[in-house]
Amino acid sequence: MNICSRLRAYLAWKWKVAKITFFSMFYNSHFSSDYVFDTLIQPAFWFVDHFTAVLGPIFVFMVVFLTSTAVFIAYWIGLPYYLEHKNIYFVWGLILFGHYLLINVIFHFLMALTTSPGVPPTDRILQEVTSICKKCIAPKPPRSHHCSVCNTCMLKMDHHCPWLNNCIGHYNHRHFFLYMTFMVVGCAFLMTFGFVIFYEEFIEHWGLASSEEVRANLAEKYPDGNLGVFTRRSLVFYETFMTSACFVTLGALTLWHARLIHAGQTSIEAHINKSETKRMAELGKSYRNPYNFGPWFNWYLFLGLVDGRGWFSVFFPSTHKPVGEGLSWNSVYSCNIKWTYGELQLSKLS
């Protein structure tokens, strides 16, 4: 028993000496378990960042390809079906509305893809600076954050979107959100008016005859429905799967971003505001997001409904830029925005 106690004491002493030696060589005031975790996880971050940068063009090609195939199948199968079975005026209404959605999807996708979110200028002195970027070693304007994929700071950065191979920030955030919105509405459009075709192909004859007989009857009914090695049924199934999957996943993402816009914050700011709210609550104080003008005015500002600009610029393609240069911001404490709709009362916000 005495030997075990002496051995335990000896090992405890050696462990203490090892810790003192280690800390004397590597200790700094920021050393903690979080510091160790951040250091160890850096290779993983490096891999993800470079992986995203390399695959970005491939993701963009996939978006273009999948969207193009869905539109093509709508022309190849959907349009002939409606021309044959539906009222011509109703069909023309669907064609006009469908192309309205398609034009908006293409426009906002290209704008979000090709428009830079904006970077802090290096050729002039910034009037407002919140900190110095540890990666760029340069001043950061308010609401700017560093993108490790693009390797630079972005104005009002929301996130880096691999499907656009671009950062989402000050100058292209509106296009990104409207692209998602019109894409979700477009998927709902194809799902709604394509259901009758899906029903006829997969449900109407369920259990009434063998699958071979059903396929033969439909193939005889629609002799031009096949496309090379792809049968009409496989094309209908592909269209159904793609539009449904896109509607659910992109719809959820659109709702998430709508919630953030509603609160006057970006994805990054949502985490910051949550942490600040918790920190201030521990001090017995309340925290308020200085960029939250209230739901309606947050939407007006995000969509650019200022300086007399109306809803036409939202429902139809518009290249108007957001308010300001993204270097300084109006807030609930000081606001000089000329709202198109309504009048903001700062006294009720600050």
XYZ file of C-alpha atoms in Angstrom:
350
model
C 0.000 0.000 0.000
C 2.858 2.333 0.857
C 4.469 1.616 -2.537
C 1.232 2.469 -4.359
C 0.919 5.782 -2.501
C 4.526 6.699 -3.244
C 4.078 5.752 -6.921
C 0.907 7.840 -7.162
C 2.646 10.824 -5.569
C 5.650 10.404 -7.872
C 3.447 10.312 -11.001
C 1.479 13.337 -9.789
C 4.721 15.264 -9.263
C 6.031 14.328 -12.709
C 2.725 15.381 -14.286
C 2.933 18.703 -12.479
C 6.516 19.250 -13.667
C 5.486 18.355 -17.240
C 2.611 20.870 -17.120
C 4.869 23.606 -15.749
C 7.439 22.880 -18.447
C 4.819 22.905 -21.190
C 3.147 26.117 -20.007
C 6.491 27.873 -19.534
C 7.249 27.193 -23.193
C 3.861 27.723 -24.838
C 1.568 29.619 -22.449
C -0.120 32.872 -23.432
C -2.977 34.833 -21.895
C -5.472 33.399 -24.408
C -4.581 29.760 -23.758
C -7.661 27.652 -23.020
C -9.477 24.543 -24.182
C -11.178 26.656 -26.859
C -7.763 27.901 -28.000
C -6.510 24.313 -28.312
C -9.649 23.275 -30.201
C -9.374 26.194 -32.628
C -5.729 25.369 -33.271
C -6.399 21.698 -33.905
C -9.421 22.391 -36.131
C -7.561 24.803 -38.422
C -6.445 22.045 -40.857
C -10.097 21.039 -41.236
C -11.080 24.647 -41.955
C -8.268 24.905 -44.494
C -9.473 21.756 -46.242
C -13.117 22.888 -46.365
C -12.189 26.360 -47.653
C -9.962 25.055 -50.442
C -12.404 22.233 -51.230
C -15.206 24.795 -51.639
C -13.040 27.069 -53.794
C -12.075 24.231 -56.143
C -15.584 22.790 -56.484
C -17.312 26.181 -56.820
C -17.409 26.180 -60.659
C -18.700 22.599 -60.625
C -21.538 23.569 -58.275
C -22.458 26.489 -60.553
C -22.513 24.150 -63.570
C -24.765 21.735 -61.653
C -27.253 24.519 -60.859
C -27.357 25.600 -64.504
C -27.638 22.008 -65.776
C -30.365 20.896 -63.347
C -32.409 24.053 -63.901
C -32.055 23.749 -67.676
C -33.166 20.116 -67.696
C -36.233 20.901 -65.570
C -37.222 23.730 -67.927
C -36.573 21.559 -70.994
C -38.807 18.743 -69.710
C -41.557 21.285 -69.044
C -41.340 22.281 -72.724
C -40.932 18.706 -73.965
C -43.767 17.053 -72.017
C -45.775 19.668 -70.142
C -46.435 22.177 -72.906
C -47.639 19.627 -75.537
C -49.905 18.016 -72.926
C -51.576 21.307 -72.001
C -51.907 22.402 -75.628
C -53.759 19.162 -76.352
C -55.963 18.920 -73.262
C -56.541 22.455 -71.919
C -58.159 25.678 -73.049
C -55.804 27.666 -75.286
C -56.285 30.919 -73.354
C -55.522 29.157 -70.079
C -52.394 27.673 -71.659
C -51.227 31.080 -72.889
C -51.717 32.433 -69.376
C -49.519 29.638 -68.001
C -46.901 30.281 -70.681
C -46.730 33.990 -69.876
C -46.556 33.454 -66.114
C -44.047 30.622 -66.455
C -41.744 32.742 -68.601
C -42.130 35.645 -66.172
C -40.807 33.381 -63.415
C -38.058 31.993 -65.654
C -36.810 35.460 -66.632
C -36.610 36.504 -62.981
C -34.827 33.292 -61.997
C -32.206 33.725 -64.730
C -31.761 37.438 -64.080
C -31.263 37.211 -60.317
C -29.074 34.115 -60.614
C -26.718 35.863 -63.041
C -26.683 39.031 -60.927
C -25.943 37.119 -57.716
C -23.299 35.097 -59.563
C -21.461 37.987 -61.225
C -21.967 40.866 -58.773
C -19.278 41.306 -56.141
C -20.657 41.767 -52.636
C -18.148 44.580 -52.194
C -14.777 44.752 -50.426
C -13.397 47.462 -48.117
C -11.432 50.021 -50.169
C -7.691 50.322 -49.641
C -7.163 53.622 -51.427
C -8.878 55.884 -48.900
C -9.347 56.383 -45.186
C -12.443 54.737 -43.747
C -14.691 56.946 -41.643
C -15.940 54.060 -39.480
C -13.887 51.050 -38.413
C -14.893 48.338 -35.964
C -11.647 46.337 -35.835
C -8.581 45.209 -37.725
C -8.950 41.999 -39.702
C -6.433 39.462 -38.436
C -6.252 37.827 -41.861
C -6.150 40.887 -44.138
C -4.280 43.044 -41.575
C -6.549 45.897 -42.667
C -9.381 47.967 -41.120
C -12.868 46.452 -41.196
C -15.937 48.671 -41.689
C -19.059 47.890 -39.634
C -20.849 44.651 -40.604
C -17.861 43.472 -42.686
C -16.399 40.008 -42.165
C -13.555 37.980 -43.606
C -14.329 35.196 -46.080
C -11.748 32.454 -45.790
C -12.744 31.039 -49.213
C -12.353 34.340 -51.093
C -9.499 35.301 -48.743
C -10.696 38.862 -48.267
C -13.162 40.878 -46.208
C -16.668 41.384 -47.618
C -19.065 44.245 -46.983
C -22.088 43.170 -44.937
C -21.114 39.552 -45.486
C -23.875 36.985 -45.036
C -22.125 33.788 -46.133
C -20.146 32.194 -48.948
C -22.488 30.342 -51.316
C -20.798 27.412 -53.095
C -23.746 27.097 -55.512
C -22.972 30.592 -56.800
C -19.221 30.359 -56.229
C -19.502 33.814 -54.702
C -19.897 35.547 -51.380
C -23.299 36.954 -50.499
C -23.020 40.462 -49.145
C -23.957 44.111 -49.524
C -24.317 44.435 -53.310
C -25.740 41.014 -54.236
C -27.752 39.962 -51.174
C -31.049 41.137 -52.691
C -30.406 39.239 -55.935
C -29.524 36.088 -53.985
C -32.745 36.183 -51.969
C -34.987 37.017 -54.940
C -33.334 34.247 -56.960
C -34.265 31.750 -54.265
C -37.777 33.174 -53.977
C -38.547 33.014 -57.683
C -36.949 29.568 -57.923
C -39.186 28.231 -55.142
C -42.261 29.791 -56.751
C -41.170 28.300 -60.087
C -40.870 24.847 -58.539
C -44.327 25.248 -56.994
C -45.623 26.275 -60.428
C -44.203 23.134 -62.088
C -45.391 20.901 -59.238
C -48.925 22.306 -59.328
C -49.522 22.166 -63.062
C -47.409 19.061 -63.578
C -49.346 17.016 -61.032
C -52.006 16.056 -63.579
C -49.279 14.563 -65.787
C -47.694 12.753 -62.829
C -51.119 11.462 -61.784
C -51.834 10.059 -65.236
C -48.383 8.489 -65.513
C -48.113 6.886 -62.062
C -51.406 6.920 -60.138
C -54.427 6.791 -62.463
C -53.883 3.192 -63.566
C -52.499 1.960 -60.255
C -53.589 -1.649 -59.696
C -55.848 -1.756 -62.766
C -53.391 -3.429 -65.099
C -49.846 -4.631 -65.247
C -47.149 -2.016 -65.429
C -46.178 -3.265 -68.903
C -49.698 -2.709 -70.204
C -49.870 0.772 -68.682
C -46.551 1.743 -70.202
C -47.586 0.405 -73.564
C -50.876 2.332 -73.499
C -49.191 5.591 -72.454
C -46.427 5.109 -75.017
C -49.086 4.675 -77.704
C -50.974 7.729 -76.416
C -47.848 9.910 -76.326
C -45.556 8.545 -79.063
C -43.315 11.627 -79.007
C -42.807 11.651 -75.219
C -39.572 9.682 -75.177
C -36.218 11.393 -75.498
C -33.456 9.108 -76.746
C -32.858 6.438 -74.141
C -35.098 8.233 -71.644
C -38.754 7.227 -71.561
C -41.551 9.693 -70.913
C -42.162 8.084 -67.511
C -38.521 8.504 -66.455
C -38.587 12.165 -67.511
C -41.789 12.794 -65.528
C -40.285 11.082 -62.490
C -37.072 13.128 -62.809
C -39.057 16.372 -63.074
C -41.181 15.454 -60.065
C -38.202 14.524 -57.933
C -36.106 17.581 -58.838
C -38.859 20.159 -58.402
C -40.092 18.616 -55.145
C -36.604 18.341 -53.664
C -35.732 21.893 -54.699
C -39.030 23.222 -53.360
C -38.469 21.674 -49.929
C -34.752 22.364 -49.458
C -34.533 25.763 -51.132
C -37.881 26.729 -49.640
C -36.556 26.058 -46.138
C -33.420 28.100 -46.873
C -35.543 30.943 -48.260
C -37.681 30.999 -45.118
C -34.542 31.052 -42.976
C -33.154 34.062 -44.825
C -36.556 35.759 -44.764
C -36.526 35.404 -40.989
C -33.100 37.048 -40.837
C -34.167 39.908 -43.129
C -37.290 40.350 -41.009
C -35.019 40.959 -38.009
C -32.585 43.235 -39.883
C -29.561 40.961 -39.649
C -27.348 38.661 -41.683
C -26.506 35.012 -40.977
C -23.279 36.011 -39.250
C -24.921 38.826 -37.306
C -27.599 36.438 -36.053
C -24.930 34.514 -34.114
C -23.265 37.722 -32.923
C -26.561 39.236 -31.779
C -27.498 36.034 -29.980
C -24.188 36.025 -28.082
C -24.481 39.737 -27.272
C -28.034 39.289 -26.031
C -26.902 36.529 -23.697
C -23.870 38.504 -22.495
C -25.875 41.655 -21.780
C -28.565 39.631 -20.009
C -25.932 38.271 -17.611
C -25.058 41.878 -16.798
C -28.696 42.722 -16.188
C -28.966 44.756 -19.381
C -30.797 44.357 -22.686
C -29.223 44.314 -26.126
C -30.801 45.783 -29.240
C -29.717 45.185 -32.807
C -28.918 48.728 -34.052
C -29.884 47.789 -37.611
C -33.360 46.510 -36.774
C -35.833 49.162 -37.968
C -38.840 46.915 -37.472
C -40.167 44.208 -39.825
C -41.719 46.440 -42.513
C -38.855 48.907 -42.765
C -36.279 46.092 -42.681
C -37.939 44.671 -45.788
C -38.206 48.090 -47.444
C -34.511 48.691 -46.880
C -33.443 45.229 -48.028
C -35.534 45.352 -51.221
C -34.494 48.923 -51.978
C -37.934 50.496 -51.600
C -36.460 53.920 -50.900
C -36.060 57.237 -52.731
C -39.418 56.797 -54.477
C -38.650 53.312 -55.837
C -41.688 51.019 -55.725
C -42.681 47.372 -55.900
C -42.139 47.193 -59.675
C -38.397 46.889 -58.972
C -39.096 43.834 -56.811
C -41.469 41.889 -59.050
C -39.532 42.655 -62.216
C -35.770 42.563 -62.922
C -33.998 45.640 -61.601
C -30.307 46.436 -61.244
C -30.741 49.124 -58.589
C -28.083 49.093 -55.892
C -28.657 48.953 -52.137
C -28.591 52.029 -49.929
C -25.076 53.338 -49.271
C -21.606 52.035 -50.039
C -21.569 49.453 -47.248
C -18.874 51.366 -45.329
C -21.165 53.134 -42.844
C -24.726 52.335 -41.890
C -27.948 53.960 -40.870
C -29.127 52.703 -37.513
C -31.951 53.135 -35.041
C -29.894 55.937 -33.513
C -29.261 57.878 -36.715
C -31.178 57.342 -39.965
C -31.272 59.502 -43.096
C -33.134 57.113 -45.396
C -35.923 58.507 -47.568
C -38.511 55.761 -47.347
C -40.933 55.258 -50.216
C -43.640 53.813 -47.991
C -44.353 55.148 -44.527
C -42.270 57.233 -42.166
C -39.921 55.679 -39.619
C -40.163 57.051 -36.084
C -36.751 56.563 -34.475
C -38.046 57.618 -31.072
C -39.988 54.366 -30.860
C -36.945 52.258 -31.771
C -33.962 53.688 -29.882
